[in-house]
mmCIF file of C-alpha atoms and ligand atoms in Angstrom:
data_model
loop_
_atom_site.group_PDB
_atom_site.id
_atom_site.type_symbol
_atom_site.label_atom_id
_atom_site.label_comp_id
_atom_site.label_asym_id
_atom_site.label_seq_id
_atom_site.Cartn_x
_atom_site.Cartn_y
_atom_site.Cartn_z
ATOM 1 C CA UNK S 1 22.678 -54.185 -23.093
ATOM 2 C CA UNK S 2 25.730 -52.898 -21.352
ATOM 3 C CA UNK S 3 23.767 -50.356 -19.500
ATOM 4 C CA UNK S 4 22.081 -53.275 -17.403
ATOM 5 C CA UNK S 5 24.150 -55.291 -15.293
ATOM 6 C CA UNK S 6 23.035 -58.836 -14.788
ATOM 7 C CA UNK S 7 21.554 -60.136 -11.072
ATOM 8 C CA UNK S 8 21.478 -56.221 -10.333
ATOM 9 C CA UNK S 9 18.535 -55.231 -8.195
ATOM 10 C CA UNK S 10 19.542 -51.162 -6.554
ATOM 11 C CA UNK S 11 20.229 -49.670 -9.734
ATOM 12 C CA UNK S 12 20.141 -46.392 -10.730
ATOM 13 C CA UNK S 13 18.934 -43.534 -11.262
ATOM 14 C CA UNK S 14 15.224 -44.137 -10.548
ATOM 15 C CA UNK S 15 11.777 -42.424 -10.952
ATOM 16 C CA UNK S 16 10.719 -40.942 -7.234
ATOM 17 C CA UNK S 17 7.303 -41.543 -7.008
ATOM 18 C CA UNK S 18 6.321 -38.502 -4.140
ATOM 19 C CA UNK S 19 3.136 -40.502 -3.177
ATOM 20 C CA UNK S 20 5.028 -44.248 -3.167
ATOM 21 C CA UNK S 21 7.768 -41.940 -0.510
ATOM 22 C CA UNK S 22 7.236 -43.276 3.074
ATOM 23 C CA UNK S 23 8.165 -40.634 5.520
ATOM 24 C CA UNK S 24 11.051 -41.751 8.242
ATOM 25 C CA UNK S 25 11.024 -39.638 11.305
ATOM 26 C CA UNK S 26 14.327 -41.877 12.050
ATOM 27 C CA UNK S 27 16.089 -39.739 9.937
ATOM 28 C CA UNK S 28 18.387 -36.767 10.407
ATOM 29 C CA UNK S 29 19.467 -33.724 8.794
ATOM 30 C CA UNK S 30 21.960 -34.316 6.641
ATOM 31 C CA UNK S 31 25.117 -32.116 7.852
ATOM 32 C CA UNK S 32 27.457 -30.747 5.152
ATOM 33 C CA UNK S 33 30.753 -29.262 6.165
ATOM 34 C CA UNK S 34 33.147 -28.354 2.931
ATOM 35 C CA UNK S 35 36.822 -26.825 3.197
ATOM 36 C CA UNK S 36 37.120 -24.714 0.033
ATOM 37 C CA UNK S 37 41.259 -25.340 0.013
ATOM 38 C CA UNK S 38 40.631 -29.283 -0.689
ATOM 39 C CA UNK S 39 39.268 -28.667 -3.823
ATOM 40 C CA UNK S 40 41.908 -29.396 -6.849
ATOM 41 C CA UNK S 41 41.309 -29.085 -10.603
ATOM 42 C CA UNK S 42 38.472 -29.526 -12.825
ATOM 43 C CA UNK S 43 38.914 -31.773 -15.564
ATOM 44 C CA UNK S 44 36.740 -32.952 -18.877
ATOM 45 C CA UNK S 45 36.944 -36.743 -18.219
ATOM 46 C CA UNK S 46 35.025 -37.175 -21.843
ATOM 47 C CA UNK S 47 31.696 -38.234 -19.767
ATOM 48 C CA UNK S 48 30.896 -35.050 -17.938
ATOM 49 C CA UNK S 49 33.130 -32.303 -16.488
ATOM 50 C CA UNK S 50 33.829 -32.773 -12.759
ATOM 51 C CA UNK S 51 35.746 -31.002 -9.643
ATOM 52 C CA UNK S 52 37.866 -33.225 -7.641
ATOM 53 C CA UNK S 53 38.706 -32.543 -4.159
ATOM 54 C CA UNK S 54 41.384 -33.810 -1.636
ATOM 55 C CA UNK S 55 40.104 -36.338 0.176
ATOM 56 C CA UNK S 56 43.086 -37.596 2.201
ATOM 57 C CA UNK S 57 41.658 -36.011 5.013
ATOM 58 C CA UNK S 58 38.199 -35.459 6.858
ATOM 59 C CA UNK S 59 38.352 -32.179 5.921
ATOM 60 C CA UNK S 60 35.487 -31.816 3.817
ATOM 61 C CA UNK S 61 33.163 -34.383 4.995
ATOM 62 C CA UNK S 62 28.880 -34.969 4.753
ATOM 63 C CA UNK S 63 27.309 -36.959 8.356
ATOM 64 C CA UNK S 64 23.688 -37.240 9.676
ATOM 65 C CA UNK S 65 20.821 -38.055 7.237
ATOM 66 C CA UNK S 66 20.940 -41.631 6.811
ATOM 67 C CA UNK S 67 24.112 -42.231 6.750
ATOM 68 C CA UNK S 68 25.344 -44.719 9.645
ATOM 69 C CA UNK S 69 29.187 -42.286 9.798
ATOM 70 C CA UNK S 70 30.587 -39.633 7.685
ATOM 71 C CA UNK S 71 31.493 -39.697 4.155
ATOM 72 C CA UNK S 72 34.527 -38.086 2.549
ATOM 73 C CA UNK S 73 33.981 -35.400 -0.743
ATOM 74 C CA UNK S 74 36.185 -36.750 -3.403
ATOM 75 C CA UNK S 75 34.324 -35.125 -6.647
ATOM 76 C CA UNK S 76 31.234 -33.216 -8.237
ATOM 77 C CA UNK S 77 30.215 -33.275 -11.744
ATOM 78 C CA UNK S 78 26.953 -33.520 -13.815
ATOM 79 C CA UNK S 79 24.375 -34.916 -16.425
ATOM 80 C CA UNK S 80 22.144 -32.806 -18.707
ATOM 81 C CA UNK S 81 20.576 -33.237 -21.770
ATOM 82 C CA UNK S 82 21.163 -31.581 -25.119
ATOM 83 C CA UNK S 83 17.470 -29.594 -24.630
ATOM 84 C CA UNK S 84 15.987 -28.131 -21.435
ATOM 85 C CA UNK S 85 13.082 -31.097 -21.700
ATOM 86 C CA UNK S 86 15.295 -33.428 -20.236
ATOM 87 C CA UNK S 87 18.662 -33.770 -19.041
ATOM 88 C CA UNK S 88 18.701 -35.596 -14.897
ATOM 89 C CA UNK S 89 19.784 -38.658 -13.820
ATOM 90 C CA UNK S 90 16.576 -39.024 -11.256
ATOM 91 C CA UNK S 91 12.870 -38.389 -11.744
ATOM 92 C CA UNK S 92 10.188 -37.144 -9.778
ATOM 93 C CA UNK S 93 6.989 -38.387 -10.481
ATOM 94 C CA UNK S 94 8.059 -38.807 -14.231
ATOM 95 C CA UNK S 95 9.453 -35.147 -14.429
ATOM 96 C CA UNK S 96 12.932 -34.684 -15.791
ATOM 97 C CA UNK S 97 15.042 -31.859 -14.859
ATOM 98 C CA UNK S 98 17.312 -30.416 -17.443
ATOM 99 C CA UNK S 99 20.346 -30.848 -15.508
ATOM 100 C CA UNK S 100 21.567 -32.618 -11.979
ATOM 101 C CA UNK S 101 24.357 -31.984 -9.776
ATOM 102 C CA UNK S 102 25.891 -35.346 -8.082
ATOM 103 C CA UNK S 103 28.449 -35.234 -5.551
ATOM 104 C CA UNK S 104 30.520 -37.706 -4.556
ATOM 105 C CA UNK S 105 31.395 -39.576 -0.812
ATOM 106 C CA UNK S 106 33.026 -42.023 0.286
ATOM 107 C CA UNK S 107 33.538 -43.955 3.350
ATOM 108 C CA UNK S 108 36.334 -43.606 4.538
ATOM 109 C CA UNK S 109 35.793 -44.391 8.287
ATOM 110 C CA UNK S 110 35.046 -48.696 7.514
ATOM 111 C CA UNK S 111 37.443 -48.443 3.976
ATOM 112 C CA UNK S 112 41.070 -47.525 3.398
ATOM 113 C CA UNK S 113 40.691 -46.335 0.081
ATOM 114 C CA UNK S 114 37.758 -45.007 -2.486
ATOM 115 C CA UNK S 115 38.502 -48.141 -4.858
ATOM 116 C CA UNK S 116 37.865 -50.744 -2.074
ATOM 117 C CA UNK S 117 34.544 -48.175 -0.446
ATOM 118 C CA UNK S 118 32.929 -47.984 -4.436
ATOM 119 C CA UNK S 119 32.693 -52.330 -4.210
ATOM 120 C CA UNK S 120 30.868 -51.898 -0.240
ATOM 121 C CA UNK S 121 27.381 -51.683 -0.399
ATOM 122 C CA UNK S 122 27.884 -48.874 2.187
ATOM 123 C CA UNK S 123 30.703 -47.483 0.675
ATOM 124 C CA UNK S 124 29.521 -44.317 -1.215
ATOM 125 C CA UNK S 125 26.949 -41.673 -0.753
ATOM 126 C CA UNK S 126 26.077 -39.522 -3.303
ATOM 127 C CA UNK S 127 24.165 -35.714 -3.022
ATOM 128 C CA UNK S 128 22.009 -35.564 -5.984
ATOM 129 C CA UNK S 129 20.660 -31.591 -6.474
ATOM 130 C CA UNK S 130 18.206 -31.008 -9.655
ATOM 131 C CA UNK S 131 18.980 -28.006 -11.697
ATOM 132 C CA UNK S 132 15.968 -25.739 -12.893
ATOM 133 C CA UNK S 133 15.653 -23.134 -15.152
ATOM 134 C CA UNK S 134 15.305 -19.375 -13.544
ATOM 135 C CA UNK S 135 17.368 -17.051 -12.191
ATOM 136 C CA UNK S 136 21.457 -16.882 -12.969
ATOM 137 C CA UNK S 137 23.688 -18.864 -9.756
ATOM 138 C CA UNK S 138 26.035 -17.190 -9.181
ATOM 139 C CA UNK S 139 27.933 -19.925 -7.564
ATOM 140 C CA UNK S 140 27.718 -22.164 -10.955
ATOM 141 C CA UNK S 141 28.836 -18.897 -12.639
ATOM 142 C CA UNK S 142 32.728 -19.427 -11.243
ATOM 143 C CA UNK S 143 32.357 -23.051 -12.667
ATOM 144 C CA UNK S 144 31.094 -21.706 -16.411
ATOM 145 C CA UNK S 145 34.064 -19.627 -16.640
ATOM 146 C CA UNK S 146 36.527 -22.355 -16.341
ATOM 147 C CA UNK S 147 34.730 -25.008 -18.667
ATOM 148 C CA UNK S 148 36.251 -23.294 -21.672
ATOM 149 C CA UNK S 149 39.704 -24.373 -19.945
ATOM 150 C CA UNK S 150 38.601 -27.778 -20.278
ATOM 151 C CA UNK S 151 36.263 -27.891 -23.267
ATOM 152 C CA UNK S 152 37.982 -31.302 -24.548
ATOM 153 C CA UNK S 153 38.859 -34.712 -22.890
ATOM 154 C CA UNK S 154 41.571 -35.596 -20.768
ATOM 155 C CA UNK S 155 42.042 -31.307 -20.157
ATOM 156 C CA UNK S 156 42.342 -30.214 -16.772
ATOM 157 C CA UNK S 157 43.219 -26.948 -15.052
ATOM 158 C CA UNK S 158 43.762 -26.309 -11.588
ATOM 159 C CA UNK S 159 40.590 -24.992 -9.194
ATOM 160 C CA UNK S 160 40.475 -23.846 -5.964
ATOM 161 C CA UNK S 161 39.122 -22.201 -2.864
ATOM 162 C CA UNK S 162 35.275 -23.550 -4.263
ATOM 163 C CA UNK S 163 33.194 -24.447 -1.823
ATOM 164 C CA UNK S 164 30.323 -26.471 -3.775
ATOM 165 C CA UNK S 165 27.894 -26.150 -0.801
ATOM 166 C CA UNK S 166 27.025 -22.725 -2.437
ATOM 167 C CA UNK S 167 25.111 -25.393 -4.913
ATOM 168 C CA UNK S 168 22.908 -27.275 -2.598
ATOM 169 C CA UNK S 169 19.367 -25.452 -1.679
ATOM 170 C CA UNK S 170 19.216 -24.735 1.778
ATOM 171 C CA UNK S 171 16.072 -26.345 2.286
ATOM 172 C CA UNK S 172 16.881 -29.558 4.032
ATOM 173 C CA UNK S 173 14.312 -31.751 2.957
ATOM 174 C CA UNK S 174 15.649 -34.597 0.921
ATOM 175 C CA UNK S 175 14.787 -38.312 -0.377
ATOM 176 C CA UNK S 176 16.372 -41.212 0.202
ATOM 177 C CA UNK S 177 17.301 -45.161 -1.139
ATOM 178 C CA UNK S 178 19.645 -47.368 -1.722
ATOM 179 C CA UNK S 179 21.272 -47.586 -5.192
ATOM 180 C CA UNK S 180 24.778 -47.810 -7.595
ATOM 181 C CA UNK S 181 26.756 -45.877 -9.605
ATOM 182 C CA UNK S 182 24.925 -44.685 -12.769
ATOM 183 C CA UNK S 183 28.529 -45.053 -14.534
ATOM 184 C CA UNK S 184 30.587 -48.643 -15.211
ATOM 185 C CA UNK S 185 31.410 -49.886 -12.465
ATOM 186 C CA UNK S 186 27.809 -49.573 -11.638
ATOM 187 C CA UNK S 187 28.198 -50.815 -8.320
ATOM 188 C CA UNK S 188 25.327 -50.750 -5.721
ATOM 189 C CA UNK S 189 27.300 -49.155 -3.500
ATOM 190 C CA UNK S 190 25.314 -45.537 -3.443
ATOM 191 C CA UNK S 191 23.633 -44.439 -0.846
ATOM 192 C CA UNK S 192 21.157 -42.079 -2.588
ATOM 193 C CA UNK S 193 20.681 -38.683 -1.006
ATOM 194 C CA UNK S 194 18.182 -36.423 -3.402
ATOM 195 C CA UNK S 195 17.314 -32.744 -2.595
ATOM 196 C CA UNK S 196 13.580 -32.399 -3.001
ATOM 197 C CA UNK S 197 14.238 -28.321 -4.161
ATOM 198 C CA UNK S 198 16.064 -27.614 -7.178
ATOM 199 C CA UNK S 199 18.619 -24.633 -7.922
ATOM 200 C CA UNK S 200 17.589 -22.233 -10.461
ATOM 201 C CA UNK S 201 20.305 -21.588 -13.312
ATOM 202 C CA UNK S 202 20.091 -19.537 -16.425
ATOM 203 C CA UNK S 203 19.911 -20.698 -20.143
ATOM 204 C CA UNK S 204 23.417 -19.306 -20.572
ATOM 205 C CA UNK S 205 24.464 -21.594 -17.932
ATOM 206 C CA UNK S 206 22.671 -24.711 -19.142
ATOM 207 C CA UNK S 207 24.089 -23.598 -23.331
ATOM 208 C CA UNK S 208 27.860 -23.168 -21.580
ATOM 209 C CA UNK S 209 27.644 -27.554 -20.534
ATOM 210 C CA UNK S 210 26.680 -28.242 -23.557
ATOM 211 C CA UNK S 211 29.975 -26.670 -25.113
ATOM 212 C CA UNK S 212 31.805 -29.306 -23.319
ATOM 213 C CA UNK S 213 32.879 -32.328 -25.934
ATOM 214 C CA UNK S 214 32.851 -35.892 -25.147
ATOM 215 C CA UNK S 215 36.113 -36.087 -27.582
ATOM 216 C CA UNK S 216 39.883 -35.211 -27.620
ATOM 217 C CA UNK S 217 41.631 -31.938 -28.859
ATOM 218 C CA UNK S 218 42.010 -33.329 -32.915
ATOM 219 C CA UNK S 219 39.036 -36.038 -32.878
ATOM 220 C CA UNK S 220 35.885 -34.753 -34.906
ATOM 221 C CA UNK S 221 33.766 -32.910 -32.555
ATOM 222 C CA UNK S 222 31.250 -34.167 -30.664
ATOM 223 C CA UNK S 223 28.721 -32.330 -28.306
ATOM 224 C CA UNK S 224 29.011 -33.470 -24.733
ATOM 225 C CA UNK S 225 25.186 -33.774 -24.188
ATOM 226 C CA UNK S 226 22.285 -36.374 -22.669
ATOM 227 C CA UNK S 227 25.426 -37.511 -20.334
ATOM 228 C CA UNK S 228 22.596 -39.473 -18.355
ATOM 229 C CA UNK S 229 22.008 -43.440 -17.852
ATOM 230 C CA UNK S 230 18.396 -44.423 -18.453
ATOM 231 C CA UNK S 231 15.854 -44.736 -15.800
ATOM 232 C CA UNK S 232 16.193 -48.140 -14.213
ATOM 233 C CA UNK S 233 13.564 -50.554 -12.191
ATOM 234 C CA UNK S 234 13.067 -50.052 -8.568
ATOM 235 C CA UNK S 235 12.241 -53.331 -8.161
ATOM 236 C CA UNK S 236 11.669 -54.455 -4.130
ATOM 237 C CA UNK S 237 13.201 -50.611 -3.039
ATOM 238 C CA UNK S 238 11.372 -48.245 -0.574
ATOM 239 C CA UNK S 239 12.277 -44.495 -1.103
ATOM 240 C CA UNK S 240 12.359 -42.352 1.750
ATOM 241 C CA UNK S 241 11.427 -39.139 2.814
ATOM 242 C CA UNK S 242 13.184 -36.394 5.827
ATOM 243 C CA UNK S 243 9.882 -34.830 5.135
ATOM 244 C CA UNK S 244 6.026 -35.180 5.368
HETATM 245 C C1 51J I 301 36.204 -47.162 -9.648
HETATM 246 C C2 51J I 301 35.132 -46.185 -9.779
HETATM 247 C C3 51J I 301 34.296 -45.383 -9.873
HETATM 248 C C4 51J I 301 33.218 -44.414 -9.986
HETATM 249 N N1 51J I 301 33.756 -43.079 -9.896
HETATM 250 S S1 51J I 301 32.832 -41.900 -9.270
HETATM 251 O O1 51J I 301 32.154 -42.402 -8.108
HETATM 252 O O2 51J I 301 33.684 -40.765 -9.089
HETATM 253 C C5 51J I 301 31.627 -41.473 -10.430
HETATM 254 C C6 51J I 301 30.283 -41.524 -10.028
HETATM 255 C C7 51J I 301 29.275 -41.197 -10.931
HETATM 256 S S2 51J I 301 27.595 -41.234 -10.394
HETATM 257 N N2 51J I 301 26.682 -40.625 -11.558
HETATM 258 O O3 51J I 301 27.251 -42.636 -10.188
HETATM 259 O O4 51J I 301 27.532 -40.404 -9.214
HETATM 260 C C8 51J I 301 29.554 -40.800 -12.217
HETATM 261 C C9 51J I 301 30.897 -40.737 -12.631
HETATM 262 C C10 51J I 301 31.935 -41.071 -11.741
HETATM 263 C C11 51J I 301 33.348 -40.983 -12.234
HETATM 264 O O5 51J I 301 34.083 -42.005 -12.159
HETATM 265 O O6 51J I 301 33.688 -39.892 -12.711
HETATM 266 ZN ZN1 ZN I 302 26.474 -38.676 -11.665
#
């Protein structure tokens, strides 16, 4: 099955079991400092829809938590499922959400480029925020309005001046472990950094995803939904927690 790699043994995503979490007062707050003007374009990449960002610089950079240096943000996209019953990447204690934010860092400080960092076992560190159904975001709202733009693969129209720390709950508390890209490469080089509190978005905003299509301008249509890899084993991980 191509959606197990052999030998593997951090994969992801994973059920978080809050009663198997083991508290670490070791860890830090995670500090998140975006610059707006580095993000780019969106584009449909006929997997999810995701906002890339300019990471040539330390200009919009994530440090603390558990991280041993700061990450750079190269991208943020999604998974959600074709119903509100199910849709995340990630679990908690069996639950899924109907939708999950990920966004993407690399290290930049021990790797020269994001290709070498995504083959380091340290090399990436990836934000993962649950999305809920409740109240409209606002934020997400400037992102809804462009998916139209970009409804089939390989379309992509410029985006800027978003800062996508409008999208992470301010709450700090967070779980931690050590995992891999839920897409091929599938490397287990993700440092796993979930948000224990959702955002709330509206069913509008949850229907306008599933507009997107996984195929090209001409191809028959098909409905860019349950973008999500299956749960995978934890096998001998420990998941942490910033909070008791
Ligand atoms: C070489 C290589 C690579 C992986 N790229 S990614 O880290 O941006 C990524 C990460 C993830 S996830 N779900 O593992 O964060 C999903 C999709 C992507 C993507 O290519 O768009
Ligand atoms: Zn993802």
């Amino acid at each position: 099955c191509p959606l197990t790699i052999p030998g593997g043994t951090r994969q992801s995503p994973i059920n978080i079991q809050w009663r198997d979490s083991v508290y670490d007062p070791f860890l830090k707050p995670l500090k998140i400092s975006y610059d707006p003007t580095t993000c780019l374009h969106i584009w449909n990449n006929g997997y999810s829809f995701l906002v890339e960002f300019d990471d040539s610089t330390d200009k919009s950079i994530i440090v603390g938590g558990p991280l041993e240096n700061q990450y750079r943000l190269k991208q943020f996209h999604f998974h959600w499922g074709a119903i509100n019953d199910w849709g995340s990447e990630h679990t908690v204690d069996s639950k899924f959400y109907p939708a999950e934010l990920h966004l993407v860092h690399w290290n930049a400080v021990d790797y020269p480029s994001f290709e070498d960092a995504v083959m380091e076992g340290n090399g990436l560190a990836v934000i993962g925020v649950f999305l809920k159904l409740g109240a409209r975001h606002e934020g997400l709202q400037t992102l809804v309005d462009a998916l139209p733009a970009v409804r089939h693969k390989d379309t992509v129209i410029e985006f800027d001046e978003f800062d996508p720390s409008c999208l992470i709950p301010s709450c700090p508390d967070y779980w931690t472990y050590a995992g891999s890209l839920t897409t091929p490469p599938l490397t287990e080089s993700v440092t796993w950094i979930i948000k224990k509190k959702p955002i709330e978005v509206d069913e509008d905003q949850l229907e306008a995803f599933r507009t997107l299509l996984f195929t090209s301008d001409g191809e028959e249509e098909r409905r860019m939904v349950d973008n999500f890899r299956p749960l995978q084993p934890l096998m001998n991980r420990t998941v942490r927690s910033s909070f008791q």
